[in-house]
């Protein structure tokens, strides 16, 4: 059933396009028009052993010309296309050399976007004109290209891609008060690529910040812990997050991770839906660095994310969730609340009733 639907979508409506609009079957090309969703799905096609669909996408990949005269997102191009090519190339045991060839072609087209005074890539890049008018980027964008570039260097034995990635990591690692970074490990969202400093004061684990923190951990794991810098940067961020950003909701075993003004040291009363990746990251980090408290925090944040879904009529989470009453995270009072609620749940179970939020 899924294979048939994929075939209809790819062959009939979306071949060579980035996105398909499900209500109209019309296409949308916000990512260069190179077939973003198809390339993203290469690994899925391999895992599901859908050889006919895979062949169709591989045939398309061979025809992609990256030299387009339009502004393309450096970040999206790397995580969707470069990541899609590299992961499928690796997953297929290097069966399709065209995937590595196209990955390298794309990377070479984008490399000039990294040639800024700071080494930070521009937000957008025009491959045909070899230029960009944009002098800023986001921490989520600058901090979420490293894995793909590192793997490309490994497969091609060309160090230039790794060097570009490492230059960004080193810049972030050396940020201080003079660069607009007021709390160690808490990176604000907007970066000036010319000056190599932050443009704003707000740190978030939601949109515009999210994956940069995750990539510190993944870089550490990808290199088998042989580059301690990555692990240290991850731990710096998580420890500062727990100390400054994390909030608890009185009377509930739920935690909140709101945007935080690092200059005024003030948290908002909200949480972005994208922040719901954090429980998985913390669980992975907890096991990697033997930090049991982080696993407890992961569970508390996950409770909040589940609650965000279960309290709407549609069962869909809102993009943002606002809470009227929150307080700074305190592991003593939070764990006391958790223990009390667990005892209450045990009583409910003993009475033969399943609590609503556990059904």
mmCIF file of C-alpha atoms in Angstrom:
data_model
loop_
_atom_site.group_PDB
_atom_site.id
_atom_site.type_symbol
_atom_site.label_atom_id
_atom_site.label_comp_id
_atom_site.label_asym_id
_atom_site.label_seq_id
_atom_site.Cartn_x
_atom_site.Cartn_y
_atom_site.Cartn_z
ATOM 1 C CA UNK A 1 0.000 0.000 0.000
ATOM 2 C CA UNK A 2 2.691 2.507 1.001
ATOM 3 C CA UNK A 3 4.847 1.532 -1.979
ATOM 4 C CA UNK A 4 1.938 2.111 -4.361
ATOM 5 C CA UNK A 5 1.213 5.523 -2.870
ATOM 6 C CA UNK A 6 4.878 6.481 -3.014
ATOM 7 C CA UNK A 7 5.010 5.472 -6.654
ATOM 8 C CA UNK A 8 1.973 7.595 -7.513
ATOM 9 C CA UNK A 9 3.359 10.603 -5.659
ATOM 10 C CA UNK A 10 6.831 10.341 -7.158
ATOM 11 C CA UNK A 11 6.040 9.354 -10.731
ATOM 12 C CA UNK A 12 2.730 11.122 -11.293
ATOM 13 C CA UNK A 13 2.915 14.350 -9.354
ATOM 14 C CA UNK A 14 6.196 15.170 -7.660
ATOM 15 C CA UNK A 15 9.092 13.825 -9.723
ATOM 16 C CA UNK A 16 11.895 16.380 -9.590
ATOM 17 C CA UNK A 17 10.098 18.743 -7.213
ATOM 18 C CA UNK A 18 10.728 19.554 -3.559
ATOM 19 C CA UNK A 19 7.243 19.207 -2.097
ATOM 20 C CA UNK A 20 3.763 17.978 -3.024
ATOM 21 C CA UNK A 21 0.594 19.745 -1.871
ATOM 22 C CA UNK A 22 -1.749 16.912 -0.828
ATOM 23 C CA UNK A 23 -5.054 18.701 -1.462
ATOM 24 C CA UNK A 24 -4.287 19.982 -4.955
ATOM 25 C CA UNK A 25 -1.482 17.648 -6.103
ATOM 26 C CA UNK A 26 0.447 20.748 -7.087
ATOM 27 C CA UNK A 27 4.158 21.088 -6.424
ATOM 28 C CA UNK A 28 6.162 23.577 -4.392
ATOM 29 C CA UNK A 29 9.912 24.162 -4.734
ATOM 30 C CA UNK A 30 11.318 26.079 -1.741
ATOM 31 C CA UNK A 31 14.639 24.189 -1.686
ATOM 32 C CA UNK A 32 16.191 24.799 -5.085
ATOM 33 C CA UNK A 33 13.752 22.603 -7.004
ATOM 34 C CA UNK A 34 16.137 19.640 -6.881
ATOM 35 C CA UNK A 35 13.665 17.160 -5.392
ATOM 36 C CA UNK A 36 14.201 17.655 -1.658
ATOM 37 C CA UNK A 37 11.595 15.192 -0.390
ATOM 38 C CA UNK A 38 12.749 12.495 -2.819
ATOM 39 C CA UNK A 39 16.378 12.850 -1.801
ATOM 40 C CA UNK A 40 15.331 12.969 1.861
ATOM 41 C CA UNK A 41 13.500 9.676 1.300
ATOM 42 C CA UNK A 42 16.433 7.795 -0.252
ATOM 43 C CA UNK A 43 17.325 6.094 3.026
ATOM 44 C CA UNK A 44 13.682 5.165 3.624
ATOM 45 C CA UNK A 45 13.464 3.569 0.180
ATOM 46 C CA UNK A 46 16.607 1.577 0.942
ATOM 47 C CA UNK A 47 15.353 0.407 4.337
ATOM 48 C CA UNK A 48 11.980 -0.603 2.837
ATOM 49 C CA UNK A 49 13.707 -2.337 -0.077
ATOM 50 C CA UNK A 50 11.628 -0.414 -2.630
ATOM 51 C CA UNK A 51 13.970 -0.981 -5.545
ATOM 52 C CA UNK A 52 11.770 0.394 -8.350
ATOM 53 C CA UNK A 53 11.122 3.645 -6.507
ATOM 54 C CA UNK A 54 14.780 3.867 -5.526
ATOM 55 C CA UNK A 55 15.842 3.486 -9.163
ATOM 56 C CA UNK A 56 13.460 6.280 -10.152
ATOM 57 C CA UNK A 57 14.965 8.634 -7.577
ATOM 58 C CA UNK A 58 18.544 7.647 -8.460
ATOM 59 C CA UNK A 59 17.774 8.391 -12.123
ATOM 60 C CA UNK A 60 16.525 11.817 -11.076
ATOM 61 C CA UNK A 61 19.583 12.448 -8.901
ATOM 62 C CA UNK A 62 21.865 11.954 -11.900
ATOM 63 C CA UNK A 63 20.110 14.805 -13.731
ATOM 64 C CA UNK A 64 20.257 17.421 -10.965
ATOM 65 C CA UNK A 65 22.064 20.619 -11.899
ATOM 66 C CA UNK A 66 22.902 22.612 -8.777
ATOM 67 C CA UNK A 67 23.950 25.737 -10.680
ATOM 68 C CA UNK A 68 20.581 27.523 -10.333
ATOM 69 C CA UNK A 69 20.063 31.278 -10.474
ATOM 70 C CA UNK A 70 18.140 31.653 -7.236
ATOM 71 C CA UNK A 71 18.811 32.059 -3.539
ATOM 72 C CA UNK A 72 18.951 28.664 -1.863
ATOM 73 C CA UNK A 73 19.265 27.910 1.838
ATOM 74 C CA UNK A 74 22.769 26.698 2.640
ATOM 75 C CA UNK A 75 21.489 24.911 5.735
ATOM 76 C CA UNK A 76 18.529 23.175 4.059
ATOM 77 C CA UNK A 77 20.653 22.184 1.068
ATOM 78 C CA UNK A 78 23.199 20.531 3.343
ATOM 79 C CA UNK A 79 20.869 18.694 5.706
ATOM 80 C CA UNK A 80 18.346 17.605 3.056
ATOM 81 C CA UNK A 81 20.391 17.008 -0.075
ATOM 82 C CA UNK A 82 23.950 16.479 1.107
ATOM 83 C CA UNK A 83 22.728 14.509 4.110
ATOM 84 C CA UNK A 84 20.335 12.528 1.919
ATOM 85 C CA UNK A 85 23.049 11.641 -0.580
ATOM 86 C CA UNK A 86 25.651 10.724 2.019
ATOM 87 C CA UNK A 87 23.359 8.651 4.249
ATOM 88 C CA UNK A 88 22.001 6.665 1.277
ATOM 89 C CA UNK A 89 25.507 6.186 -0.105
ATOM 90 C CA UNK A 90 26.636 4.790 3.238
ATOM 91 C CA UNK A 91 23.487 2.747 3.862
ATOM 92 C CA UNK A 92 23.720 1.095 0.426
ATOM 93 C CA UNK A 93 27.331 0.054 1.098
ATOM 94 C CA UNK A 94 28.468 2.600 -1.495
ATOM 95 C CA UNK A 95 26.512 0.845 -4.253
ATOM 96 C CA UNK A 96 25.550 4.094 -6.009
ATOM 97 C CA UNK A 97 28.644 6.247 -6.694
ATOM 98 C CA UNK A 98 26.470 8.973 -8.239
ATOM 99 C CA UNK A 99 25.250 9.808 -4.724
ATOM 100 C CA UNK A 100 28.749 10.671 -3.562
ATOM 101 C CA UNK A 101 29.462 12.483 -6.827
ATOM 102 C CA UNK A 102 26.398 14.676 -6.442
ATOM 103 C CA UNK A 103 27.110 15.250 -2.761
ATOM 104 C CA UNK A 104 30.547 16.577 -3.647
ATOM 105 C CA UNK A 105 29.201 18.690 -6.521
ATOM 106 C CA UNK A 106 26.651 20.294 -4.226
ATOM 107 C CA UNK A 107 29.221 20.891 -1.501
ATOM 108 C CA UNK A 108 31.561 22.562 -3.972
ATOM 109 C CA UNK A 109 28.747 24.830 -5.155
ATOM 110 C CA UNK A 110 28.047 25.859 -1.551
ATOM 111 C CA UNK A 111 31.639 26.193 -0.319
ATOM 112 C CA UNK A 112 31.961 29.890 -1.326
ATOM 113 C CA UNK A 113 29.101 30.666 1.085
ATOM 114 C CA UNK A 114 31.551 29.815 3.890
ATOM 115 C CA UNK A 115 34.144 32.319 2.668
ATOM 116 C CA UNK A 116 33.116 35.076 5.067
ATOM 117 C CA UNK A 117 35.328 37.000 7.511
ATOM 118 C CA UNK A 118 34.039 34.819 10.354
ATOM 119 C CA UNK A 119 33.858 31.504 8.517
ATOM 120 C CA UNK A 120 30.122 31.348 9.215
ATOM 121 C CA UNK A 121 28.129 30.479 6.081
ATOM 122 C CA UNK A 122 25.581 32.957 4.795
ATOM 123 C CA UNK A 123 21.916 32.107 5.260
ATOM 124 C CA UNK A 124 21.204 32.053 1.505
ATOM 125 C CA UNK A 125 23.463 31.547 -1.503
ATOM 126 C CA UNK A 126 22.956 32.035 -5.237
ATOM 127 C CA UNK A 127 25.037 29.328 -6.993
ATOM 128 C CA UNK A 128 24.838 30.831 -10.489
ATOM 129 C CA UNK A 129 25.792 34.334 -9.348
ATOM 130 C CA UNK A 130 28.209 33.059 -6.693
ATOM 131 C CA UNK A 131 26.995 35.639 -4.213
ATOM 132 C CA UNK A 132 24.708 36.445 -1.304
ATOM 133 C CA UNK A 133 23.175 39.662 -0.032
ATOM 134 C CA UNK A 134 22.547 38.246 3.429
ATOM 135 C CA UNK A 135 24.943 38.966 6.290
ATOM 136 C CA UNK A 136 23.318 36.919 9.007
ATOM 137 C CA UNK A 137 22.478 33.341 9.826
ATOM 138 C CA UNK A 138 20.940 31.354 12.677
ATOM 139 C CA UNK A 139 22.713 29.262 15.288
ATOM 140 C CA UNK A 140 20.580 26.278 14.225
ATOM 141 C CA UNK A 141 21.857 26.722 10.673
ATOM 142 C CA UNK A 142 25.522 27.374 11.437
ATOM 143 C CA UNK A 143 25.628 24.582 14.014
ATOM 144 C CA UNK A 144 23.826 21.929 11.971
ATOM 145 C CA UNK A 145 26.042 21.266 8.972
ATOM 146 C CA UNK A 146 28.979 19.593 10.687
ATOM 147 C CA UNK A 147 27.970 15.929 10.504
ATOM 148 C CA UNK A 148 27.300 16.030 6.779
ATOM 149 C CA UNK A 149 30.506 17.883 5.949
ATOM 150 C CA UNK A 150 32.581 15.648 8.208
ATOM 151 C CA UNK A 151 31.249 12.506 6.529
ATOM 152 C CA UNK A 152 31.816 13.977 3.075
ATOM 153 C CA UNK A 153 35.469 14.548 3.936
ATOM 154 C CA UNK A 154 35.710 10.985 5.184
ATOM 155 C CA UNK A 155 34.256 9.497 1.993
ATOM 156 C CA UNK A 156 36.124 11.752 -0.451
ATOM 157 C CA UNK A 157 39.377 12.007 1.526
ATOM 158 C CA UNK A 158 39.189 15.758 0.912
ATOM 159 C CA UNK A 159 39.699 17.646 4.208
ATOM 160 C CA UNK A 160 38.241 20.961 3.004
ATOM 161 C CA UNK A 161 34.673 20.112 4.042
ATOM 162 C CA UNK A 162 35.704 19.063 7.541
ATOM 163 C CA UNK A 163 37.826 22.203 7.808
ATOM 164 C CA UNK A 164 34.847 24.437 7.030
ATOM 165 C CA UNK A 165 32.749 22.604 9.609
ATOM 166 C CA UNK A 166 35.440 22.723 12.283
ATOM 167 C CA UNK A 167 36.008 26.455 11.753
ATOM 168 C CA UNK A 168 32.385 27.074 12.748
ATOM 169 C CA UNK A 169 32.675 24.858 15.817
ATOM 170 C CA UNK A 170 35.886 26.585 16.907
ATOM 171 C CA UNK A 171 34.300 30.012 16.467
ATOM 172 C CA UNK A 172 31.331 29.048 18.625
ATOM 173 C CA UNK A 173 33.620 27.456 21.198
ATOM 174 C CA UNK A 174 35.563 30.703 21.579
ATOM 175 C CA UNK A 175 32.541 32.997 21.866
ATOM 176 C CA UNK A 176 32.438 35.171 24.993
ATOM 177 C CA UNK A 177 30.798 38.301 26.414
ATOM 178 C CA UNK A 178 32.398 40.468 23.743
ATOM 179 C CA UNK A 179 30.692 38.396 21.046
ATOM 180 C CA UNK A 180 27.268 38.787 22.646
ATOM 181 C CA UNK A 181 27.369 35.470 24.487
ATOM 182 C CA UNK A 182 26.494 36.179 28.100
ATOM 183 C CA UNK A 183 26.173 32.649 29.501
ATOM 184 C CA UNK A 184 28.609 29.878 28.629
ATOM 185 C CA UNK A 185 26.963 27.292 26.389
ATOM 186 C CA UNK A 186 23.754 29.246 25.754
ATOM 187 C CA UNK A 187 24.028 30.427 22.159
ATOM 188 C CA UNK A 188 21.558 33.128 21.062
ATOM 189 C CA UNK A 189 19.711 32.573 17.804
ATOM 190 C CA UNK A 190 21.002 35.158 15.313
ATOM 191 C CA UNK A 191 24.608 35.514 14.117
ATOM 192 C CA UNK A 192 26.351 38.231 12.098
ATOM 193 C CA UNK A 193 28.484 36.383 9.542
ATOM 194 C CA UNK A 194 30.667 39.432 8.882
ATOM 195 C CA UNK A 195 31.516 40.269 12.492
ATOM 196 C CA UNK A 196 31.291 36.761 13.910
ATOM 197 C CA UNK A 197 29.103 37.767 16.847
ATOM 198 C CA UNK A 198 25.534 37.337 18.017
ATOM 199 C CA UNK A 199 22.867 39.808 16.941
ATOM 200 C CA UNK A 200 20.360 39.068 19.714
ATOM 201 C CA UNK A 201 20.199 37.801 23.292
ATOM 202 C CA UNK A 202 17.606 35.007 23.173
ATOM 203 C CA UNK A 203 18.566 31.349 23.441
ATOM 204 C CA UNK A 204 16.042 28.683 22.533
ATOM 205 C CA UNK A 205 16.003 24.925 22.135
ATOM 206 C CA UNK A 206 13.052 25.421 19.798
ATOM 207 C CA UNK A 207 12.938 26.923 16.317
ATOM 208 C CA UNK A 208 16.140 28.710 15.220
ATOM 209 C CA UNK A 209 18.236 27.122 17.973
ATOM 210 C CA UNK A 210 17.282 23.470 18.349
ATOM 211 C CA UNK A 211 19.599 21.241 16.338
ATOM 212 C CA UNK A 212 22.852 23.096 17.073
ATOM 213 C CA UNK A 213 22.850 21.658 20.606
ATOM 214 C CA UNK A 214 21.986 18.199 19.300
ATOM 215 C CA UNK A 215 24.863 18.303 16.821
ATOM 216 C CA UNK A 216 27.461 18.915 19.552
ATOM 217 C CA UNK A 217 26.493 15.550 21.009
ATOM 218 C CA UNK A 218 26.281 13.810 17.649
ATOM 219 C CA UNK A 219 29.696 15.095 16.587
ATOM 220 C CA UNK A 220 31.116 13.624 19.788
ATOM 221 C CA UNK A 221 29.458 10.282 19.048
ATOM 222 C CA UNK A 222 30.414 10.316 15.367
ATOM 223 C CA UNK A 223 34.081 10.710 16.281
ATOM 224 C CA UNK A 224 33.857 8.039 19.021
ATOM 225 C CA UNK A 225 34.667 10.661 21.638
ATOM 226 C CA UNK A 226 38.133 11.224 20.185
ATOM 227 C CA UNK A 227 37.557 14.984 19.962
ATOM 228 C CA UNK A 228 36.671 16.027 23.556
ATOM 229 C CA UNK A 229 35.743 19.542 22.412
ATOM 230 C CA UNK A 230 32.386 18.351 21.083
ATOM 231 C CA UNK A 231 31.412 16.615 24.309
ATOM 232 C CA UNK A 232 32.510 19.586 26.405
ATOM 233 C CA UNK A 233 30.458 22.008 24.313
ATOM 234 C CA UNK A 234 27.397 19.790 24.660
ATOM 235 C CA UNK A 235 27.797 19.470 28.427
ATOM 236 C CA UNK A 236 28.392 23.225 28.803
ATOM 237 C CA UNK A 237 25.107 23.887 27.023
ATOM 238 C CA UNK A 238 23.096 21.334 28.988
ATOM 239 C CA UNK A 239 24.459 22.422 32.376
ATOM 240 C CA UNK A 240 23.708 26.074 31.624
ATOM 241 C CA UNK A 241 20.283 25.111 30.321
ATOM 242 C CA UNK A 242 19.484 23.331 33.583
ATOM 243 C CA UNK A 243 20.794 26.193 35.687
ATOM 244 C CA UNK A 244 19.158 29.074 33.824
ATOM 245 C CA UNK A 245 16.444 28.002 31.385
ATOM 246 C CA UNK A 246 14.642 24.950 32.740
ATOM 247 C CA UNK A 247 11.298 25.540 34.466
ATOM 248 C CA UNK A 248 8.831 23.333 36.304
ATOM 249 C CA UNK A 249 5.056 23.559 36.467
ATOM 250 C CA UNK A 250 3.812 23.602 40.087
ATOM 251 C CA UNK A 251 1.763 20.533 40.973
ATOM 252 C CA UNK A 252 2.686 18.597 37.842
ATOM 253 C CA UNK A 253 5.532 16.252 36.963
ATOM 254 C CA UNK A 254 6.096 18.273 33.824
ATOM 255 C CA UNK A 255 9.003 20.483 32.874
ATOM 256 C CA UNK A 256 9.144 23.439 30.522
ATOM 257 C CA UNK A 257 12.079 24.606 28.408
ATOM 258 C CA UNK A 258 11.170 28.141 27.314
ATOM 259 C CA UNK A 259 13.121 30.708 25.280
ATOM 260 C CA UNK A 260 15.482 32.618 27.536
ATOM 261 C CA UNK A 261 16.877 36.161 27.374
ATOM 262 C CA UNK A 262 20.510 35.591 28.328
ATOM 263 C CA UNK A 263 21.225 39.290 28.905
ATOM 264 C CA UNK A 264 18.239 40.045 31.155
ATOM 265 C CA UNK A 265 18.220 36.453 32.442
ATOM 266 C CA UNK A 266 14.485 36.115 31.995
ATOM 267 C CA UNK A 267 12.480 33.160 30.668
ATOM 268 C CA UNK A 268 9.279 33.323 28.672
ATOM 269 C CA UNK A 269 6.159 31.443 29.793
ATOM 270 C CA UNK A 270 6.035 29.248 26.704
ATOM 271 C CA UNK A 271 7.551 26.263 24.961
ATOM 272 C CA UNK A 272 8.011 25.718 21.239
ATOM 273 C CA UNK A 273 6.803 22.394 19.824
ATOM 274 C CA UNK A 274 10.196 21.868 18.167
ATOM 275 C CA UNK A 275 11.673 21.699 21.666
ATOM 276 C CA UNK A 276 10.180 18.213 21.903
ATOM 277 C CA UNK A 277 13.347 16.789 20.334
ATOM 278 C CA UNK A 278 15.165 17.591 23.602
ATOM 279 C CA UNK A 279 14.007 14.513 25.593
ATOM 280 C CA UNK A 280 15.635 12.227 23.029
ATOM 281 C CA UNK A 281 18.820 14.283 23.018
ATOM 282 C CA UNK A 282 19.013 14.317 26.816
ATOM 283 C CA UNK A 283 18.386 10.573 27.006
ATOM 284 C CA UNK A 284 21.226 9.971 24.556
ATOM 285 C CA UNK A 285 23.492 12.374 26.435
ATOM 286 C CA UNK A 286 22.569 10.827 29.774
ATOM 287 C CA UNK A 287 23.744 7.415 28.604
ATOM 288 C CA UNK A 288 26.839 8.822 26.901
ATOM 289 C CA UNK A 289 28.106 10.868 29.842
ATOM 290 C CA UNK A 290 26.490 8.987 32.755
ATOM 291 C CA UNK A 291 24.241 11.884 33.771
ATOM 292 C CA UNK A 292 21.182 10.260 35.426
ATOM 293 C CA UNK A 293 19.569 13.626 36.243
ATOM 294 C CA UNK A 294 19.372 14.348 32.522
ATOM 295 C CA UNK A 295 17.248 11.234 32.024
ATOM 296 C CA UNK A 296 14.816 12.471 34.682
ATOM 297 C CA UNK A 297 14.651 15.849 32.960
ATOM 298 C CA UNK A 298 14.075 14.113 29.632
ATOM 299 C CA UNK A 299 11.081 12.303 31.131
ATOM 300 C CA UNK A 300 9.688 15.538 32.567
ATOM 301 C CA UNK A 301 9.945 17.342 29.238
ATOM 302 C CA UNK A 302 8.442 14.360 27.454
ATOM 303 C CA UNK A 303 5.461 14.472 29.829
ATOM 304 C CA UNK A 304 4.942 18.074 28.748
ATOM 305 C CA UNK A 305 5.170 17.204 25.062
ATOM 306 C CA UNK A 306 2.661 14.362 25.425
ATOM 307 C CA UNK A 307 0.352 16.691 27.354
ATOM 308 C CA UNK A 308 0.569 19.213 24.495
ATOM 309 C CA UNK A 309 -0.941 16.603 22.191
ATOM 310 C CA UNK A 310 -3.490 15.090 24.553
ATOM 311 C CA UNK A 311 -5.120 18.361 25.571
ATOM 312 C CA UNK A 312 -6.335 19.347 22.089
ATOM 313 C CA UNK A 313 -9.496 18.108 20.380
ATOM 314 C CA UNK A 314 -7.549 17.108 17.280
ATOM 315 C CA UNK A 315 -4.788 15.300 19.132
ATOM 316 C CA UNK A 316 -2.302 17.580 17.397
ATOM 317 C CA UNK A 317 0.128 19.731 19.335
ATOM 318 C CA UNK A 318 0.112 23.513 18.946
ATOM 319 C CA UNK A 319 3.247 25.182 17.624
ATOM 320 C CA UNK A 320 3.621 27.020 20.952
ATOM 321 C CA UNK A 321 2.281 26.270 24.391
ATOM 322 C CA UNK A 322 1.817 29.027 26.969
ATOM 323 C CA UNK A 323 1.749 28.402 30.737
ATOM 324 C CA UNK A 324 0.547 31.035 33.187
ATOM 325 C CA UNK A 325 2.471 29.750 36.206
ATOM 326 C CA UNK A 326 5.997 28.344 36.101
ATOM 327 C CA UNK A 327 8.921 28.347 38.486
ATOM 328 C CA UNK A 328 12.650 27.786 38.214
ATOM 329 C CA UNK A 329 13.638 24.132 38.086
ATOM 330 C CA UNK A 330 14.599 22.738 41.473
ATOM 331 C CA UNK A 331 15.493 19.039 41.462
ATOM 332 C CA UNK A 332 14.489 18.645 45.116
ATOM 333 C CA UNK A 333 10.971 20.071 44.858
ATOM 334 C CA UNK A 334 10.458 18.645 41.369
ATOM 335 C CA UNK A 335 11.383 15.115 42.408
ATOM 336 C CA UNK A 336 9.147 15.468 45.481
ATOM 337 C CA UNK A 337 6.232 16.366 43.206
ATOM 338 C CA UNK A 338 7.040 13.443 40.926
ATOM 339 C CA UNK A 339 7.121 11.041 43.877
ATOM 340 C CA UNK A 340 3.760 12.295 45.182
ATOM 341 C CA UNK A 341 2.141 11.959 41.777
ATOM 342 C CA UNK A 342 3.570 8.485 41.303
ATOM 343 C CA UNK A 343 2.079 7.416 44.642
ATOM 344 C CA UNK A 344 -1.263 8.844 43.559
ATOM 345 C CA UNK A 345 -1.071 6.944 40.280
ATOM 346 C CA UNK A 346 -0.236 3.732 42.117
ATOM 347 C CA UNK A 347 -3.351 4.252 44.214
ATOM 348 C CA UNK A 348 -5.448 4.774 41.073
ATOM 349 C CA UNK A 349 -4.058 1.615 39.514
ATOM 350 C CA UNK A 350 -4.756 -0.368 42.705
ATOM 351 C CA UNK A 351 -8.329 0.910 42.574
ATOM 352 C CA UNK A 352 -8.719 -0.522 39.091
ATOM 353 C CA UNK A 353 -8.730 2.799 37.241
ATOM 354 C CA UNK A 354 -6.133 3.904 34.702
ATOM 355 C CA UNK A 355 -5.232 7.591 35.020
ATOM 356 C CA UNK A 356 -6.396 9.642 32.039
ATOM 357 C CA UNK A 357 -2.913 10.710 30.998
ATOM 358 C CA UNK A 358 -1.705 7.086 30.943
ATOM 359 C CA UNK A 359 -4.451 5.636 28.739
#
